Structures are given as structure tokens and as C-alpha cells.
GROMACS .gro file of C-alpha atoms in nm:
model
  302
    1MET     CA    1  -3.651   0.404  -4.855
    2SER     CA    2  -3.417   0.536  -4.590
    3ILE     CA    3  -3.081   0.372  -4.522
    4PRO     CA    4  -2.944   0.536  -4.205
    5SER     CA    5  -2.582   0.492  -4.110
    6ILE     CA    6  -2.452   0.356  -3.781
    7PRO     CA    7  -2.137   0.504  -3.627
    8SER     CA    8  -1.809   0.315  -3.638
    9ILE     CA    9  -1.802   0.007  -3.418
   10PRO     CA   10  -1.689   0.110  -3.069
   11SER     CA   11  -1.487  -0.103  -2.831
   12ILE     CA   12  -1.697  -0.327  -2.606
   13PRO     CA   13  -1.562  -0.521  -2.307
   14SER     CA   14  -1.521  -0.893  -2.362
   15ILE     CA   15  -1.841  -1.091  -2.312
   16PRO     CA   16  -1.839  -1.431  -2.139
   17SER     CA   17  -1.908  -1.716  -2.381
   18ILE     CA   18  -2.158  -1.893  -2.153
   19PRO     CA   19  -2.419  -1.693  -1.958
   20SER     CA   20  -2.439  -1.785  -1.591
   21THR     CA   21  -2.718  -2.026  -1.509
   22SER     CA   22  -2.874  -1.762  -1.285
   23ALA     CA   23  -2.921  -1.539  -1.591
   24VAL     CA   24  -3.111  -1.799  -1.795
   25THR     CA   25  -3.442  -1.976  -1.737
   26VAL     CA   26  -3.518  -2.270  -1.966
   27SER     CA   27  -3.881  -2.371  -2.013
   28LYS     CA   28  -4.110  -2.562  -2.247
   29VAL     CA   29  -4.396  -2.390  -2.428
   30ASP     CA   30  -4.669  -2.544  -2.640
   31VAL     CA   31  -4.714  -2.347  -2.961
   32ASN     CA   32  -4.868  -2.412  -3.301
   33GLY     CA   33  -4.903  -2.788  -3.254
   34THR     CA   34  -4.556  -2.856  -3.113
   35THR     CA   35  -4.350  -2.795  -2.799
   36LEU     CA   36  -4.049  -2.566  -2.805
   37ASN     CA   37  -3.762  -2.538  -2.562
   38VAL     CA   38  -3.704  -2.171  -2.480
   39ALA     CA   39  -3.425  -1.995  -2.292
   40SER     CA   40  -3.515  -1.658  -2.145
   41GLY     CA   41  -3.377  -1.400  -1.909
   42GLY     CA   42  -3.364  -1.036  -1.816
   43GLY     CA   43  -3.637  -0.775  -1.819
   44GLY     CA   44  -3.760  -0.486  -2.028
   45PRO     CA   45  -3.863  -0.468  -2.395
   46ALA     CA   46  -3.839  -0.811  -2.554
   47VAL     CA   47  -3.572  -0.934  -2.795
   48LEU     CA   48  -3.653  -1.261  -2.974
   49LEU     CA   49  -3.351  -1.454  -3.105
   50LEU     CA   50  -3.380  -1.721  -3.379
   51HIS     CA   51  -3.078  -1.946  -3.441
   52GLY     CA   52  -2.976  -2.143  -3.750
   53PHE     CA   53  -2.801  -2.472  -3.837
   54PRO     CA   54  -2.625  -2.652  -3.675
   55HIS     CA   55  -2.706  -2.443  -3.369
   56THR     CA   56  -2.936  -2.427  -3.070
   57TRP     CA   57  -3.030  -2.125  -2.859
   58ARG     CA   58  -2.675  -2.142  -2.719
   59VAL     CA   59  -2.539  -1.977  -3.034
   60TRP     CA   60  -2.647  -1.655  -2.861
   61SER     CA   61  -2.451  -1.731  -2.543
   62PRO     CA   62  -2.183  -1.463  -2.591
   63VAL     CA   63  -2.443  -1.186  -2.626
   64PHE     CA   64  -2.721  -1.323  -2.406
   65ALA     CA   65  -2.616  -1.172  -2.074
   66GLU     CA   66  -2.539  -0.830  -2.221
   67LEU     CA   67  -2.876  -0.817  -2.396
   68ALA     CA   68  -3.054  -0.945  -2.084
   69SER     CA   69  -2.909  -0.658  -1.880
   70ARG     CA   70  -3.147  -0.425  -2.067
   71HIS     CA   71  -3.409  -0.647  -2.229
   72ARG     CA   72  -3.616  -0.957  -2.184
   73VAL     CA   73  -3.431  -1.204  -2.403
   74ILE     CA   74  -3.631  -1.493  -2.549
   75ALA     CA   75  -3.423  -1.752  -2.736
   76PRO     CA   76  -3.608  -2.066  -2.849
   77ASP     CA   77  -3.468  -2.384  -2.991
   78LEU     CA   78  -3.646  -2.377  -3.326
   79ARG     CA   79  -3.901  -2.640  -3.423
   80GLY     CA   80  -3.748  -2.987  -3.414
   81LEU     CA   81  -3.405  -2.867  -3.301
   82GLY     CA   82  -3.212  -2.863  -2.974
   83ASP     CA   83  -3.439  -2.967  -2.688
   84SER     CA   84  -3.759  -2.882  -2.876
   85ASP     CA   85  -3.990  -3.166  -2.977
   86ARG     CA   86  -3.908  -3.352  -3.298
   87ALA     CA   87  -4.205  -3.235  -3.503
   88SER     CA   88  -4.301  -3.442  -3.805
   89GLY     CA   89  -4.354  -3.135  -4.024
   90GLY     CA   90  -4.398  -2.760  -4.031
   91TYR     CA   91  -4.047  -2.656  -4.132
   92ASP     CA   92  -4.152  -2.394  -4.387
   93ALA     CA   93  -4.088  -2.028  -4.310
   94ARG     CA   94  -4.452  -1.933  -4.253
   95THR     CA   95  -4.518  -2.214  -4.003
   96LEU     CA   96  -4.195  -2.129  -3.823
   97SER     CA   97  -4.295  -1.762  -3.807
   98ARG     CA   98  -4.629  -1.865  -3.657
   99ASP     CA   99  -4.435  -2.066  -3.400
  100MET     CA  100  -4.272  -1.737  -3.298
  101VAL     CA  101  -4.610  -1.564  -3.272
  102GLY     CA  102  -4.701  -1.838  -3.026
  103VAL     CA  103  -4.376  -1.793  -2.833
  104LEU     CA  104  -4.440  -1.422  -2.787
  105GLU     CA  105  -4.795  -1.497  -2.673
  106ALA     CA  106  -4.671  -1.763  -2.430
  107PHE     CA  107  -4.432  -1.512  -2.274
  108GLY     CA  108  -4.697  -1.240  -2.258
  109GLU     CA  109  -4.514  -1.011  -2.500
  110SER     CA  110  -4.710  -0.794  -2.743
  111SER     CA  111  -4.401  -0.712  -2.952
  112ALA     CA  112  -4.027  -0.770  -2.977
  113VAL     CA  113  -3.714  -0.686  -3.169
  114VAL     CA  114  -3.667  -1.002  -3.377
  115VAL     CA  115  -3.320  -1.128  -3.468
  116GLY     CA  116  -3.271  -1.416  -3.714
  117LEU     CA  117  -2.943  -1.591  -3.794
  118ASP     CA  118  -2.889  -1.823  -4.091
  119ALA     CA  119  -3.196  -2.054  -4.114
  120GLY     CA  120  -3.367  -1.832  -3.856
  121GLY     CA  121  -3.366  -1.548  -4.108
  122PRO     CA  122  -3.658  -1.648  -4.336
  123PRO     CA  123  -3.910  -1.701  -4.053
  124ALA     CA  124  -3.790  -1.381  -3.886
  125PHE     CA  125  -3.838  -1.199  -4.216
  126LEU     CA  126  -4.193  -1.331  -4.265
  127LEU     CA  127  -4.277  -1.242  -3.906
  128GLY     CA  128  -4.171  -0.883  -3.970
  129LEU     CA  129  -4.341  -0.870  -4.310
  130GLU     CA  130  -4.674  -1.029  -4.217
  131HIS     CA  131  -4.700  -0.929  -3.850
  132PRO     CA  132  -4.542  -0.582  -3.826
  133GLU     CA  133  -4.753  -0.509  -3.519
  134LEU     CA  134  -4.548  -0.771  -3.333
  135VAL     CA  135  -4.204  -0.660  -3.456
  136ASN     CA  136  -4.042  -0.342  -3.327
  137GLY     CA  137  -3.735  -0.403  -3.539
  138LEU     CA  138  -3.592  -0.683  -3.751
  139VAL     CA  139  -3.229  -0.799  -3.766
  140LEU     CA  140  -3.113  -1.055  -4.023
  141ILE     CA  141  -2.763  -1.197  -3.976
  142GLU     CA  142  -2.583  -1.395  -4.248
  143SER     CA  143  -2.907  -1.515  -4.403
  144THR     CA  144  -3.052  -1.504  -4.752
  145VAL     CA  145  -3.426  -1.448  -4.797
  146GLY     CA  146  -3.577  -1.705  -5.029
  147ARG     CA  147  -3.518  -1.637  -5.398
  148LEU     CA  148  -3.567  -1.261  -5.380
  149PRO     CA  149  -3.354  -1.078  -5.640
  150GLY     CA  150  -3.025  -0.938  -5.516
  151ALA     CA  151  -2.838  -1.248  -5.401
  152ASP     CA  152  -2.723  -1.335  -5.753
  153GLU     CA  153  -2.355  -1.293  -5.674
  154PHE     CA  154  -2.382  -1.508  -5.363
  155PHE     CA  155  -2.551  -1.785  -5.562
  156ARG     CA  156  -2.343  -1.731  -5.878
  157ALA     CA  157  -2.193  -2.080  -5.856
  158GLY     CA  158  -2.521  -2.230  -5.739
  159PRO     CA  159  -2.641  -2.297  -5.385
  160PRO     CA  160  -2.387  -2.438  -5.136
  161TRP     CA  161  -2.338  -2.813  -5.194
  162TRP     CA  162  -2.503  -2.914  -4.868
  163PHE     CA  163  -2.834  -2.759  -4.970
  164GLY     CA  164  -2.887  -3.037  -5.222
  165PHE     CA  165  -2.738  -3.307  -4.999
  166HIS     CA  166  -2.972  -3.219  -4.714
  167ALA     CA  167  -3.274  -3.182  -4.941
  168VAL     CA  168  -3.297  -3.549  -5.047
  169PRO     CA  169  -3.532  -3.720  -4.798
  170GLY     CA  170  -3.348  -3.973  -4.583
  171LEU     CA  171  -3.016  -3.958  -4.767
  172ALA     CA  172  -2.805  -3.736  -4.543
  173GLU     CA  173  -2.929  -3.903  -4.225
  174ALA     CA  174  -2.823  -4.245  -4.359
  175VAL     CA  175  -2.486  -4.131  -4.493
  176LEU     CA  176  -2.393  -3.945  -4.175
  177ALA     CA  177  -2.488  -4.219  -3.927
  178GLY     CA  178  -2.204  -4.250  -3.679
  179ASN     CA  179  -2.027  -3.942  -3.816
  180GLU     CA  180  -2.256  -3.670  -3.685
  181ALA     CA  181  -1.992  -3.503  -3.468
  182ALA     CA  182  -1.743  -3.470  -3.754
  183TYR     CA  183  -2.014  -3.327  -3.977
  184VAL     CA  184  -2.127  -3.069  -3.722
  185ASP     CA  185  -1.763  -2.977  -3.661
  186PHE     CA  186  -1.719  -2.905  -4.032
  187PHE     CA  187  -1.983  -2.631  -4.017
  188LEU     CA  188  -1.858  -2.493  -3.687
  189ARG     CA  189  -1.500  -2.466  -3.813
  190SER     CA  190  -1.592  -2.325  -4.152
  191GLY     CA  191  -1.831  -2.083  -3.982
  192THR     CA  192  -1.546  -1.902  -3.806
  193ALA     CA  193  -1.308  -1.661  -3.973
  194ASP     CA  194  -0.993  -1.842  -3.859
  195GLY     CA  195  -1.134  -2.193  -3.915
  196LYS     CA  196  -1.051  -2.300  -3.561
  197GLY     CA  197  -1.409  -2.353  -3.449
  198ILE     CA  198  -1.594  -2.227  -3.144
  199ASP     CA  199  -1.595  -2.243  -2.765
  200ALA     CA  200  -1.556  -2.609  -2.663
  201ALA     CA  201  -1.857  -2.616  -2.429
  202ILE     CA  202  -2.090  -2.470  -2.691
  203ARG     CA  203  -1.945  -2.702  -2.956
  204ASP     CA  204  -2.020  -3.003  -2.734
  205ALA     CA  205  -2.377  -2.880  -2.680
  206PHE     CA  206  -2.431  -2.849  -3.056
  207VAL     CA  207  -2.286  -3.194  -3.127
  208ALA     CA  208  -2.510  -3.349  -2.861
  209ALA     CA  209  -2.812  -3.174  -3.009
  210TYR     CA  210  -2.755  -3.321  -3.357
  211ARG     CA  211  -2.617  -3.663  -3.269
  212ASP     CA  212  -2.923  -3.882  -3.327
  213PRO     CA  213  -3.086  -3.949  -3.667
  214ASP     CA  214  -3.417  -3.783  -3.583
  215SER     CA  215  -3.239  -3.463  -3.481
  216LEU     CA  216  -3.065  -3.459  -3.818
  217ARG     CA  217  -3.391  -3.539  -3.995
  218CYS     CA  218  -3.552  -3.233  -3.838
  219ALA     CA  219  -3.255  -3.013  -3.930
  220PHE     CA  220  -3.262  -3.129  -4.290
  221GLU     CA  221  -3.636  -3.068  -4.312
  222TYR     CA  222  -3.550  -2.696  -4.314
  223TYR     CA  223  -3.366  -2.751  -4.643
  224ARG     CA  224  -3.640  -2.977  -4.780
  225ALA     CA  225  -3.890  -2.700  -4.711
  226MET     CA  226  -3.683  -2.432  -4.887
  227PRO     CA  227  -3.886  -2.435  -5.211
  228THR     CA  228  -4.207  -2.389  -5.012
  229SER     CA  229  -4.051  -2.117  -4.800
  230ALA     CA  230  -3.926  -1.937  -5.111
  231GLU     CA  231  -4.275  -1.944  -5.263
  232GLN     CA  232  -4.424  -1.811  -4.939
  233ILE     CA  233  -4.174  -1.525  -4.931
  234ALA     CA  234  -4.224  -1.437  -5.298
  235ASP     CA  235  -4.601  -1.434  -5.255
  236ALA     CA  236  -4.581  -1.224  -4.941
  237VAL     CA  237  -4.361  -0.954  -5.093
  238GLU     CA  238  -4.602  -0.919  -5.384
  239ARG     CA  239  -4.871  -0.820  -5.137
  240ARG     CA  240  -4.688  -0.592  -4.896
  241ARG     CA  241  -4.369  -0.402  -4.817
  242LEU     CA  242  -4.137  -0.454  -4.523
  243THR     CA  243  -4.228  -0.156  -4.308
  244VAL     CA  244  -4.048  -0.239  -3.982
  245PRO     CA  245  -3.699  -0.094  -3.927
  246THR     CA  246  -3.453  -0.355  -4.048
  247LEU     CA  247  -3.081  -0.415  -3.997
  248THR     CA  248  -2.886  -0.667  -4.204
  249VAL     CA  249  -2.551  -0.788  -4.073
  250GLY     CA  250  -2.316  -0.976  -4.301
  251GLY     CA  251  -1.991  -1.160  -4.236
  252GLN     CA  252  -1.745  -1.320  -4.474
  253VAL     CA  253  -1.997  -1.563  -4.627
  254VAL     CA  254  -2.330  -1.396  -4.708
  255GLY     CA  255  -2.189  -1.044  -4.692
  256ASP     CA  256  -2.427  -0.780  -4.832
  257ALA     CA  257  -2.650  -1.027  -5.021
  258THR     CA  258  -2.932  -0.989  -4.768
  259ALA     CA  259  -2.930  -0.612  -4.796
  260ARG     CA  260  -2.937  -0.635  -5.175
  261GLN     CA  261  -3.242  -0.860  -5.154
  262LEU     CA  262  -3.429  -0.621  -4.926
  263ARG     CA  263  -3.345  -0.282  -5.077
  264ALA     CA  264  -3.637  -0.281  -5.317
  265ILE     CA  265  -3.897  -0.383  -5.059
  266ALA     CA  266  -3.786  -0.228  -4.728
  267ASP     CA  267  -3.888   0.117  -4.607
  268ASP     CA  268  -3.618   0.151  -4.339
  269LEU     CA  269  -3.305  -0.052  -4.409
  270THR     CA  270  -2.962  -0.037  -4.250
  271SER     CA  271  -2.687  -0.262  -4.384
  272ARG     CA  272  -2.359  -0.338  -4.210
  273ILE     CA  273  -2.074  -0.582  -4.268
  274ILE     CA  274  -1.840  -0.725  -4.003
  275PRO     CA  275  -1.543  -0.812  -4.225
  276THR     CA  276  -1.356  -0.994  -3.949
  277SER     CA  277  -1.639  -1.241  -3.880
  278GLY     CA  278  -1.716  -1.576  -4.029
  279HIS     CA  279  -2.070  -1.703  -4.076
  280ILE     CA  280  -2.154  -1.769  -3.709
  281VAL     CA  281  -2.141  -1.404  -3.612
  282PRO     CA  282  -2.268  -1.426  -3.251
  283LEU     CA  283  -1.989  -1.671  -3.168
  284ASP     CA  284  -1.717  -1.535  -3.397
  285ALA     CA  285  -1.757  -1.160  -3.342
  286PRO     CA  286  -1.988  -1.103  -3.042
  287ALA     CA  287  -1.848  -0.764  -2.942
  288GLU     CA  288  -1.873  -0.631  -3.297
  289LEU     CA  289  -2.227  -0.767  -3.326
  290MET     CA  290  -2.332  -0.603  -3.000
  291ALA     CA  291  -2.186  -0.274  -3.122
  292LEU     CA  292  -2.440  -0.292  -3.407
  293LEU     CA  293  -2.735  -0.438  -3.216
  294VAL     CA  294  -2.734  -0.195  -2.924
  295PRO     CA  295  -2.774   0.131  -3.121
  296PHE     CA  296  -3.023  -0.030  -3.359
  297ILE     CA  297  -3.238  -0.164  -3.075
  298ASP     CA  298  -3.217   0.170  -2.893
  299ARG     CA  299  -3.329   0.350  -3.208
  300VAL     CA  300  -3.627   0.129  -3.288
  301LEU     CA  301  -3.748   0.124  -2.928
  302GLY     CA  302  -3.719   0.500  -2.904
   0.00000   0.00000   0.00000
């Protein structure tokens, strides 16, 4: 296993929080039995961006334009979330990874650098593990990977409280009725290093995306599928190694837990921490994130 180092983070000019509408095309694609809303822009080798909770594709807004200046950026709203259809099922990591295979096919891309944040991490991981021919490089940001050994310290006090709350079918949706905005705001504030939350326009877009009960139901299905996803991941790593170049990026929450989980199974692993960032790294530390993404993407694309 090789763990190459990346130079110190250089200074990058400030990046606008919302990409101009001319830089983004939003379209609907039918994949794997559902319809996904996908933002795309730019040209060149593809970069596929997978968001988490409670986000939509707009979590990538601060880095979208910069990435699109050199790459074709493809940023879907994941199954059931944002402006994607409210699918009745399919929220396990393997089904979600197959959704992404369909997205790449729909956009005519034979491969991409795949970036997964938070809940987007497990499907991104399985995509890289089970379809290495489609993945030029894999980036996992503030995301744990199933129950793989190595995240013991992160889970020392047990999973975060909301994992269990979200996992009970129907409970969280009923309890949160009428209070969705306050609940989303809790995660957006706690996901930033200073606790002040995020850009107001992006915050409003996230709140709108999770305001109705079926939107919340779809979001919580990700947590309800966690045991299945963990089994899928454990089974997959018994059968193969992670051969694609991989970068893990931690902030103040997950930290180096992801890297610890992958060290025993990855052939080419780079691990970096952004100590000044909260959990929502693309919104909290976009310049620092780009300083890691750019050299990694350049390396894996040759």
C-alpha cells in the first residue's frame, strides 16, 4: 500500500458560493428504476459529486465553477432527495452505486473521478470497489464506510444520536412535522466549524428540499438501510481490494476515521485533514478542499 503525501495547502482565490446559472445545466435522467435530478457543467474528464444529508447537489456550489473550468462536473441529487423522484426504496449503498453507473452512462462518460461526502461516501466507495473500470480516482469526505474496522474511536460512544432516531420507520417524520426548517438548521449549523451555519441562499435551498414529509422519509431511508449497506460493504471487501487511487478528507467530526478504515484494503491511499473545517467541508472550507482535490485529480488523470 502506498500513501503518497500532498504538499502543504496553497492559497486559492475566494470561490463564489453560488455558480452562475450559465455554468450549470440541470436535467432529469432515468436510471435504475428512478429519475434523478442532475446538475452538470464544464468540459473535459468527468468528476462525479455525491452529496450527503441534509444536502442537495448545491452543497458543491462553492467548488462547482472551479472544477467545471477544467472538468465535466456531474452532480446529481441522490435518489429520493432534492429534485429527484421520491423513490419508494433502493436506499442501500449498492443500489445507490448502481444509480451512479446509470448517471455516467446517461452522460456518455466511460469513467470519472468520484467524490462522496457524508452519506454519499458508501455508494461512492462501492462504486470504486466494484466498478474500478469506471472510477479514475475516489475521494471520500467526512464519511465512514459501513462497519469496517478502524472507526472505533469515532464510534466509541456509539453512533450519533440521530442515526437511531432516523432509523425507526415513520417516527422522525411524525415528530418533525412543522419543524423541518429548525431541524435542517441544526445540522447546517453544527456542520460548520464556527457553528454559524452556511450561505443563506444555499441554506434556503436545503430547507425547501426537506420541508415535506416524503422528502424526510426518503432522507431517513438512508439510515434505515445502513445495516444492509454495511453488510454489502463487508461482503465486497472480503472479495476484492480497493485498487483505485483514493483520497480521504476529514474535518473536525470524522477526522481520520475513514483513512483508518481503508488502510488495510486500499492499494493507493492518501489521507488529509482540514483542521479548520466542520463536517460540511465543501461549504465550510472550499478553498482548502480545492487545494487537495486539484493535485489529486491531476495525479490520477495523469
